[in-house]
Amino acid sequence: MRKDNNFDFLRFLFAVFVVLSHAYPLSGTDETQQWIYKMTNGQIVLAQIGLSGFFVISGFFIFQSMERSKSLLQYYKKRMLRLFPALLVLLLITVVVVPFVYTGVGSVFSNSTYLSYLPNNISLFGFQGVIDGVFDTNHYKAINGSLWTIRYEFTLYIVISFLFFIKTKQKLLVVLLALVFILFSVLYLFFMGRFSGSSILGMQGYHILNLGNFFIAGSLLASLKFEKYKSKSLLFILILILILALYFDFYDVIKHLIFSMFIIVLGYTPIKGIKDFGKIGDLSYGIYIYSFFIQQLLMWFFKLNTINLAVYSLLISVVLAYLSWHLVEKKALKYK
């Protein structure tokens, strides 16, 4: 993934977008105050770009990982080694730090929400955002709101694993993924009112259809070997379509296909000074999982404004992400 492409930088950039976007509500400022929200007539915010990009890239490379895997055991081993070691370390750090900011009644060690925080969140599907008595005076009480997306991604890993049994039949793979993409697109565009409020294993219908379809689009493009079609002309056309979609307010209609194509083409169009970004390590996951908790701590102790919160939390998150990659994530991946 770090061979003559821009994906490490893109993932880093998407993580930064999420941090910047979260700085608004966590500092008490509405996300609608973002310049990009105003410029696009309310169609996008930075966190939306970040999450959409993450799921496109994930869908693209997870599909390729499935194709390369010699067995389902190997496939799941790789997926779990990428997600869980860093997540476990983060959760352990969190439960160590939380007692120092606890203001609830009684001992934090007898608080049921404190005791359940780590096991619920390491299970992914038992996502728990709040510990009673922690960050009660912050604008948001959530300890680490970023973790909610991980269960969606892991569920999509499971879904993709079923394709393992037909991975040698490329035409069938393309047809199946195309049909699922079309189905999700139809449900998203025409039946969202019916499904958005529903949930499966705690996952909301809206996010399943939205983030799920970005992931499926990435997998579909991978099955089509879309990297072969990269060109600066295609990149220009996709950028033009996105600009027109935002200007004429129809981005929501075309985003799952056009934005996904744009990310993959951009990723495979090497840019000098950017294509080698991954040499310092893959910091995106660490930034993503640490930043929200850091922002909540900064707000608890210092009550920062939006700009200061964004700057300081980003700097701290990058440092922690660097340590996480070199001390935890990279070492864990050696066991793939």
CSV table of C-alpha atoms in Angstrom, one decimal:
chain,number,residue,atom,x,y,z
A,1,MET,CA,0.0,0.0,0.0
A,2,ARG,CA,3.0,2.3,0.4
A,3,LYS,CA,4.5,1.7,-3.0
A,4,ASP,CA,4.3,4.7,-5.3
A,5,ASN,CA,0.9,6.0,-4.2
A,6,ASN,CA,-0.7,8.6,-1.9
A,7,PHE,CA,-2.9,6.4,0.3
A,8,ASP,CA,-0.9,6.9,3.5
A,9,PHE,CA,-1.2,10.6,3.2
A,10,LEU,CA,-4.9,10.5,2.3
A,11,ARG,CA,-5.7,8.3,5.4
A,12,PHE,CA,-3.6,10.8,7.5
A,13,LEU,CA,-5.5,13.7,6.0
A,14,PHE,CA,-8.9,12.1,6.6
A,15,ALA,CA,-8.0,11.5,10.2
A,16,VAL,CA,-7.0,15.2,10.5
A,17,PHE,CA,-10.4,16.1,9.0
A,18,VAL,CA,-12.2,14.2,11.7
A,19,VAL,CA,-10.1,15.8,14.5
A,20,LEU,CA,-10.8,19.3,13.1
A,21,SER,CA,-14.5,18.6,12.7
A,22,HIS,CA,-14.9,17.2,16.2
A,23,ALA,CA,-13.2,20.3,17.6
A,24,TYR,CA,-16.4,22.3,16.8
A,25,PRO,CA,-19.1,20.5,18.8
A,26,LEU,CA,-16.6,19.5,21.6
A,27,SER,CA,-15.8,23.2,22.1
A,28,GLY,CA,-19.4,24.2,22.0
A,29,THR,CA,-19.6,25.4,18.4
A,30,ASP,CA,-22.0,23.9,15.9
A,31,GLU,CA,-20.5,22.0,13.0
A,32,THR,CA,-22.5,24.2,10.7
A,33,GLN,CA,-20.0,26.9,11.4
A,34,GLN,CA,-17.3,25.0,9.3
A,35,TRP,CA,-16.3,26.9,6.2
A,36,ILE,CA,-16.8,23.9,4.1
A,37,TYR,CA,-20.4,23.5,5.4
A,38,LYS,CA,-21.2,27.0,4.4
A,39,MET,CA,-19.4,26.8,1.0
A,40,THR,CA,-21.3,23.6,0.1
A,41,ASN,CA,-24.7,24.8,1.2
A,42,GLY,CA,-24.7,22.3,4.1
A,43,GLN,CA,-23.9,19.3,2.0
A,44,ILE,CA,-20.7,18.2,3.8
A,45,VAL,CA,-18.6,18.7,6.9
A,46,LEU,CA,-14.9,17.7,7.3
A,47,ALA,CA,-15.8,14.6,9.4
A,48,GLN,CA,-18.1,13.4,6.6
A,49,ILE,CA,-15.2,13.6,4.1
A,50,GLY,CA,-12.9,11.9,6.5
A,51,LEU,CA,-15.2,8.9,7.2
A,52,SER,CA,-16.3,8.6,3.6
A,53,GLY,CA,-12.7,8.4,2.5
A,54,PHE,CA,-11.7,6.0,5.2
A,55,PHE,CA,-14.4,3.5,4.2
A,56,VAL,CA,-13.7,3.8,0.5
A,57,ILE,CA,-10.0,3.1,1.0
A,58,SER,CA,-10.8,0.3,3.5
A,59,GLY,CA,-13.2,-1.4,1.2
A,60,PHE,CA,-10.7,-1.2,-1.7
A,61,PHE,CA,-7.8,-2.8,0.3
A,62,ILE,CA,-9.7,-5.1,2.5
A,63,PHE,CA,-11.1,-6.7,-0.7
A,64,GLN,CA,-7.6,-7.1,-2.0
A,65,SER,CA,-6.5,-8.6,1.3
A,66,MET,CA,-9.3,-11.1,1.1
A,67,GLU,CA,-8.2,-12.1,-2.4
A,68,ARG,CA,-4.6,-12.6,-1.2
A,69,SER,CA,-5.4,-14.6,1.9
A,70,LYS,CA,-4.8,-18.3,1.7
A,71,SER,CA,-7.5,-19.0,4.3
A,72,LEU,CA,-10.2,-17.3,6.3
A,73,LEU,CA,-8.2,-17.8,9.4
A,74,GLN,CA,-5.3,-15.8,7.8
A,75,TYR,CA,-7.8,-13.1,6.7
A,76,TYR,CA,-9.3,-12.6,10.1
A,77,LYS,CA,-5.9,-12.8,11.8
A,78,LYS,CA,-4.7,-9.9,9.7
A,79,ARG,CA,-7.9,-7.9,10.4
A,80,MET,CA,-7.8,-8.4,14.1
A,81,LEU,CA,-4.1,-7.7,14.5
A,82,ARG,CA,-4.7,-4.3,12.7
A,83,LEU,CA,-7.7,-3.2,14.9
A,84,PHE,CA,-7.5,-4.7,18.3
A,85,PRO,CA,-4.0,-4.3,19.8
A,86,ALA,CA,-4.0,-0.5,19.4
A,87,LEU,CA,-7.7,-0.3,20.5
A,88,LEU,CA,-6.9,-2.4,23.6
A,89,VAL,CA,-4.0,-0.1,24.6
A,90,LEU,CA,-6.1,3.0,24.1
A,91,LEU,CA,-8.9,1.5,26.3
A,92,LEU,CA,-6.4,0.6,29.0
A,93,ILE,CA,-5.0,4.1,29.0
A,94,THR,CA,-8.5,5.5,29.2
A,95,VAL,CA,-9.6,3.5,32.3
A,96,VAL,CA,-6.3,4.5,34.0
A,97,VAL,CA,-6.9,8.2,33.2
A,98,VAL,CA,-10.6,8.4,33.9
A,99,PRO,CA,-10.4,8.2,37.8
A,100,PHE,CA,-8.4,11.5,37.7
A,101,VAL,CA,-11.3,13.3,36.1
A,102,TYR,CA,-14.2,11.5,37.8
A,103,THR,CA,-16.6,13.7,39.7
A,104,GLY,CA,-19.5,11.2,40.3
A,105,VAL,CA,-21.0,10.0,43.5
A,106,GLY,CA,-19.0,7.3,45.3
A,107,SER,CA,-15.9,5.5,44.2
A,108,VAL,CA,-15.3,5.2,40.4
A,109,PHE,CA,-14.2,1.6,41.0
A,110,SER,CA,-17.7,0.7,42.1
A,111,ASN,CA,-19.3,2.6,39.2
A,112,SER,CA,-20.9,0.0,36.9
A,113,THR,CA,-20.4,2.1,33.8
A,114,TYR,CA,-16.7,2.5,34.5
A,115,LEU,CA,-16.3,-1.3,35.0
A,116,SER,CA,-18.1,-2.0,31.8
A,117,TYR,CA,-16.4,0.6,29.6
A,118,LEU,CA,-13.4,-1.5,28.5
A,119,PRO,CA,-15.2,-4.9,27.9
A,120,ASN,CA,-18.1,-3.2,26.1
A,121,ASN,CA,-15.8,-1.2,23.7
A,122,ILE,CA,-13.3,-4.0,23.1
A,123,SER,CA,-16.2,-6.1,22.0
A,124,LEU,CA,-17.0,-3.4,19.4
A,125,PHE,CA,-20.7,-4.3,19.2
A,126,GLY,CA,-21.3,-3.3,22.8
A,127,PHE,CA,-20.1,0.3,22.1
A,128,GLN,CA,-20.3,2.4,25.3
A,129,GLY,CA,-19.7,6.1,24.9
A,130,VAL,CA,-20.3,7.4,28.4
A,131,ILE,CA,-19.1,6.8,32.0
A,132,ASP,CA,-21.3,8.3,34.6
A,133,GLY,CA,-19.6,11.1,36.5
A,134,VAL,CA,-17.0,11.8,33.8
A,135,PHE,CA,-17.0,15.0,31.6
A,136,ASP,CA,-20.4,15.9,33.0
A,137,THR,CA,-19.7,19.6,32.5
A,138,ASN,CA,-18.2,19.3,29.0
A,139,HIS,CA,-20.4,20.1,26.0
A,140,TYR,CA,-20.4,16.3,25.3
A,141,LYS,CA,-20.3,13.6,27.9
A,142,ALA,CA,-18.9,10.9,25.6
A,143,ILE,CA,-15.5,9.6,26.5
A,144,ASN,CA,-14.4,8.7,23.0
A,145,GLY,CA,-17.1,9.2,20.4
A,146,SER,CA,-14.8,8.2,17.5
A,147,LEU,CA,-15.0,4.5,18.4
A,148,TRP,CA,-18.6,4.1,17.2
A,149,THR,CA,-17.4,3.5,13.6
A,150,ILE,CA,-15.1,0.6,14.3
A,151,ARG,CA,-18.0,-1.9,14.7
A,152,TYR,CA,-19.4,-0.8,11.3
A,153,GLU,CA,-16.0,-1.4,9.7
A,154,PHE,CA,-15.5,-4.8,11.3
A,155,THR,CA,-18.9,-5.9,10.3
A,156,LEU,CA,-18.0,-5.1,6.7
A,157,TYR,CA,-14.8,-7.1,7.1
A,158,ILE,CA,-17.1,-10.1,8.0
A,159,VAL,CA,-19.3,-9.4,5.0
A,160,ILE,CA,-16.4,-9.3,2.6
A,161,SER,CA,-15.1,-12.6,4.1
A,162,PHE,CA,-18.0,-14.5,2.6
A,163,LEU,CA,-16.6,-13.7,-0.9
A,164,PHE,CA,-13.6,-15.8,0.0
A,165,PHE,CA,-15.4,-18.9,-1.3
A,166,ILE,CA,-15.8,-17.4,-4.8
A,167,LYS,CA,-12.7,-15.2,-4.9
A,168,THR,CA,-11.4,-17.0,-8.1
A,169,LYS,CA,-14.5,-16.2,-10.0
A,170,GLN,CA,-13.9,-12.5,-10.8
A,171,LYS,CA,-16.9,-11.9,-13.0
A,172,LEU,CA,-19.2,-13.3,-10.3
A,173,LEU,CA,-17.5,-11.1,-7.7
A,174,VAL,CA,-18.0,-8.0,-9.8
A,175,VAL,CA,-21.7,-8.8,-10.5
A,176,LEU,CA,-22.5,-9.5,-6.8
A,177,LEU,CA,-20.7,-6.3,-5.6
A,178,ALA,CA,-22.4,-4.2,-8.3
A,179,LEU,CA,-25.8,-5.6,-7.3
A,180,VAL,CA,-25.2,-4.8,-3.6
A,181,PHE,CA,-23.9,-1.4,-4.5
A,182,ILE,CA,-27.1,-0.7,-6.6
A,183,LEU,CA,-29.3,-2.0,-3.8
A,184,PHE,CA,-27.7,0.1,-1.2
A,185,SER,CA,-27.8,3.2,-3.5
A,186,VAL,CA,-31.5,2.7,-4.1
A,187,LEU,CA,-32.2,2.2,-0.4
A,188,TYR,CA,-30.1,5.3,0.5
A,189,LEU,CA,-31.7,7.6,-2.1
A,190,PHE,CA,-35.3,6.5,-2.0
A,191,PHE,CA,-36.0,4.6,1.2
A,192,MET,CA,-33.8,6.3,3.8
A,193,GLY,CA,-36.9,7.5,5.7
A,194,ARG,CA,-37.9,4.0,6.3
A,195,PHE,CA,-34.6,2.5,7.3
A,196,SER,CA,-32.6,5.3,8.9
A,197,GLY,CA,-34.1,4.8,12.3
A,198,SER,CA,-33.7,1.0,12.3
A,199,SER,CA,-30.8,-0.7,13.9
A,200,ILE,CA,-28.9,-4.0,13.8
A,201,LEU,CA,-26.6,-5.0,16.7
A,202,GLY,CA,-26.7,-1.3,17.7
A,203,MET,CA,-25.7,-0.1,14.3
A,204,GLN,CA,-28.0,2.5,12.8
A,205,GLY,CA,-29.7,2.1,9.4
A,206,TYR,CA,-28.4,5.4,8.1
A,207,HIS,CA,-24.8,4.6,8.7
A,208,ILE,CA,-25.1,1.1,7.4
A,209,LEU,CA,-26.4,2.4,4.1
A,210,ASN,CA,-24.1,5.4,3.9
A,211,LEU,CA,-20.7,4.2,5.2
A,212,GLY,CA,-21.5,0.7,4.1
A,213,ASN,CA,-22.0,1.8,0.5
A,214,PHE,CA,-18.7,3.7,0.5
A,215,PHE,CA,-17.0,0.5,1.6
A,216,ILE,CA,-18.9,-1.6,-1.0
A,217,ALA,CA,-17.9,1.0,-3.7
A,218,GLY,CA,-14.3,0.6,-2.7
A,219,SER,CA,-14.5,-3.2,-2.9
A,220,LEU,CA,-16.3,-3.0,-6.3
A,221,LEU,CA,-13.6,-0.8,-7.7
A,222,ALA,CA,-11.0,-3.3,-6.4
A,223,SER,CA,-12.8,-6.2,-8.1
A,224,LEU,CA,-12.7,-4.2,-11.3
A,225,LYS,CA,-8.9,-3.6,-10.9
A,226,PHE,CA,-9.8,0.1,-11.1
A,227,GLU,CA,-6.2,1.2,-10.4
A,228,LYS,CA,-5.5,0.2,-14.1
A,229,TYR,CA,-7.7,3.1,-15.3
A,230,LYS,CA,-5.9,5.8,-13.4
A,231,SER,CA,-5.1,9.0,-15.4
A,232,LYS,CA,-4.8,12.7,-14.8
A,233,SER,CA,-7.6,13.2,-17.3
A,234,LEU,CA,-10.0,10.9,-15.4
A,235,LEU,CA,-9.0,12.6,-12.1
A,236,PHE,CA,-9.8,16.0,-13.6
A,237,ILE,CA,-13.2,14.8,-14.8
A,238,LEU,CA,-14.1,13.4,-11.4
A,239,ILE,CA,-13.0,16.6,-9.7
A,240,LEU,CA,-15.2,18.6,-12.1
A,241,ILE,CA,-18.2,16.4,-11.5
A,242,LEU,CA,-17.8,16.7,-7.7
A,243,ILE,CA,-17.5,20.5,-8.0
A,244,LEU,CA,-20.7,20.7,-10.1
A,245,ALA,CA,-22.5,18.3,-7.7
A,246,LEU,CA,-21.6,20.5,-4.7
A,247,TYR,CA,-22.5,23.7,-6.6
A,248,PHE,CA,-25.9,22.5,-7.9
A,249,ASP,CA,-26.7,20.6,-4.7
A,250,PHE,CA,-26.8,17.0,-5.9
A,251,TYR,CA,-23.6,15.7,-4.2
A,252,ASP,CA,-25.7,13.3,-2.1
A,253,VAL,CA,-27.0,11.6,-5.3
A,254,ILE,CA,-23.6,10.8,-6.8
A,255,LYS,CA,-21.2,10.7,-3.8
A,256,HIS,CA,-21.0,7.0,-3.3
A,257,LEU,CA,-19.8,6.3,-6.8
A,258,ILE,CA,-18.0,9.5,-7.9
A,259,PHE,CA,-16.3,10.3,-4.6
A,260,SER,CA,-15.2,6.7,-4.3
A,261,MET,CA,-13.7,6.7,-7.8
A,262,PHE,CA,-12.0,10.1,-7.1
A,263,ILE,CA,-10.3,8.7,-4.0
A,264,ILE,CA,-8.9,5.7,-5.7
A,265,VAL,CA,-7.7,7.6,-8.8
A,266,LEU,CA,-6.2,10.3,-6.5
A,267,GLY,CA,-4.5,7.6,-4.4
A,268,TYR,CA,-2.9,6.0,-7.4
A,269,THR,CA,-1.7,9.2,-9.0
A,270,PRO,CA,1.7,9.6,-7.3
A,271,ILE,CA,2.4,13.2,-6.1
A,272,LYS,CA,5.9,14.1,-5.4
A,273,GLY,CA,6.5,14.7,-1.7
A,274,ILE,CA,3.3,12.9,-0.7
A,275,LYS,CA,3.7,9.4,-2.1
A,276,ASP,CA,6.6,8.7,0.4
A,277,PHE,CA,4.5,10.0,3.4
A,278,GLY,CA,4.2,6.5,4.8
A,279,LYS,CA,7.9,6.3,5.7
A,280,ILE,CA,7.1,7.9,9.1
A,281,GLY,CA,4.5,5.2,9.7
A,282,ASP,CA,0.7,4.8,9.3
A,283,LEU,CA,-0.6,7.4,11.9
A,284,SER,CA,-4.2,7.5,10.7
A,285,TYR,CA,-5.7,4.9,13.0
A,286,GLY,CA,-3.8,6.2,16.1
A,287,ILE,CA,-5.0,9.8,15.4
A,288,TYR,CA,-8.5,8.6,14.9
A,289,ILE,CA,-8.8,6.6,18.1
A,290,TYR,CA,-6.9,8.9,20.4
A,291,SER,CA,-8.1,12.4,19.3
A,292,PHE,CA,-11.6,12.5,20.7
A,293,PHE,CA,-10.4,11.5,24.2
A,294,ILE,CA,-7.6,14.0,24.1
A,295,GLN,CA,-10.1,16.7,23.0
A,296,GLN,CA,-12.4,15.9,25.9
A,297,LEU,CA,-9.5,16.1,28.4
A,298,LEU,CA,-8.3,19.4,27.0
A,299,MET,CA,-11.8,20.8,27.3
A,300,TRP,CA,-12.2,19.5,30.9
A,301,PHE,CA,-8.9,21.1,32.1
A,302,PHE,CA,-8.6,24.2,29.9
A,303,LYS,CA,-12.0,25.1,28.3
A,304,LEU,CA,-10.4,25.9,24.9
A,305,ASN,CA,-12.0,27.7,22.0
A,306,THR,CA,-12.5,25.8,18.7
A,307,ILE,CA,-9.2,26.8,17.0
A,308,ASN,CA,-7.0,26.1,20.1
A,309,LEU,CA,-8.7,22.8,20.7
A,310,ALA,CA,-8.2,21.8,17.1
A,311,VAL,CA,-4.5,22.7,17.1
A,312,TYR,CA,-3.5,21.3,20.4
A,313,SER,CA,-5.5,18.1,20.2
A,314,LEU,CA,-4.1,17.5,16.7
A,315,LEU,CA,-0.5,17.9,17.8
A,316,ILE,CA,-0.9,15.6,20.8
A,317,SER,CA,-2.8,13.1,18.8
A,318,VAL,CA,-0.1,12.9,16.1
A,319,VAL,CA,2.5,12.3,18.8
A,320,LEU,CA,0.4,9.5,20.4
A,321,ALA,CA,-0.3,8.0,17.0
A,322,TYR,CA,3.4,7.9,16.2
A,323,LEU,CA,4.1,6.1,19.4
A,324,SER,CA,1.1,3.8,18.9
A,325,TRP,CA,2.3,2.8,15.4
A,326,HIS,CA,5.9,2.1,16.3
A,327,LEU,CA,5.3,0.6,19.8
A,328,VAL,CA,2.0,-1.3,19.2
A,329,GLU,CA,0.5,-1.4,15.7
A,330,LYS,CA,3.7,-2.1,13.7
A,331,LYS,CA,4.9,-4.8,16.2
A,332,ALA,CA,1.4,-6.5,16.2
A,333,LEU,CA,1.4,-6.6,12.4
A,334,LYS,CA,4.6,-8.6,12.4
A,335,TYR,CA,2.5,-11.6,13.5
A,336,LYS,CA,0.4,-11.5,10.4
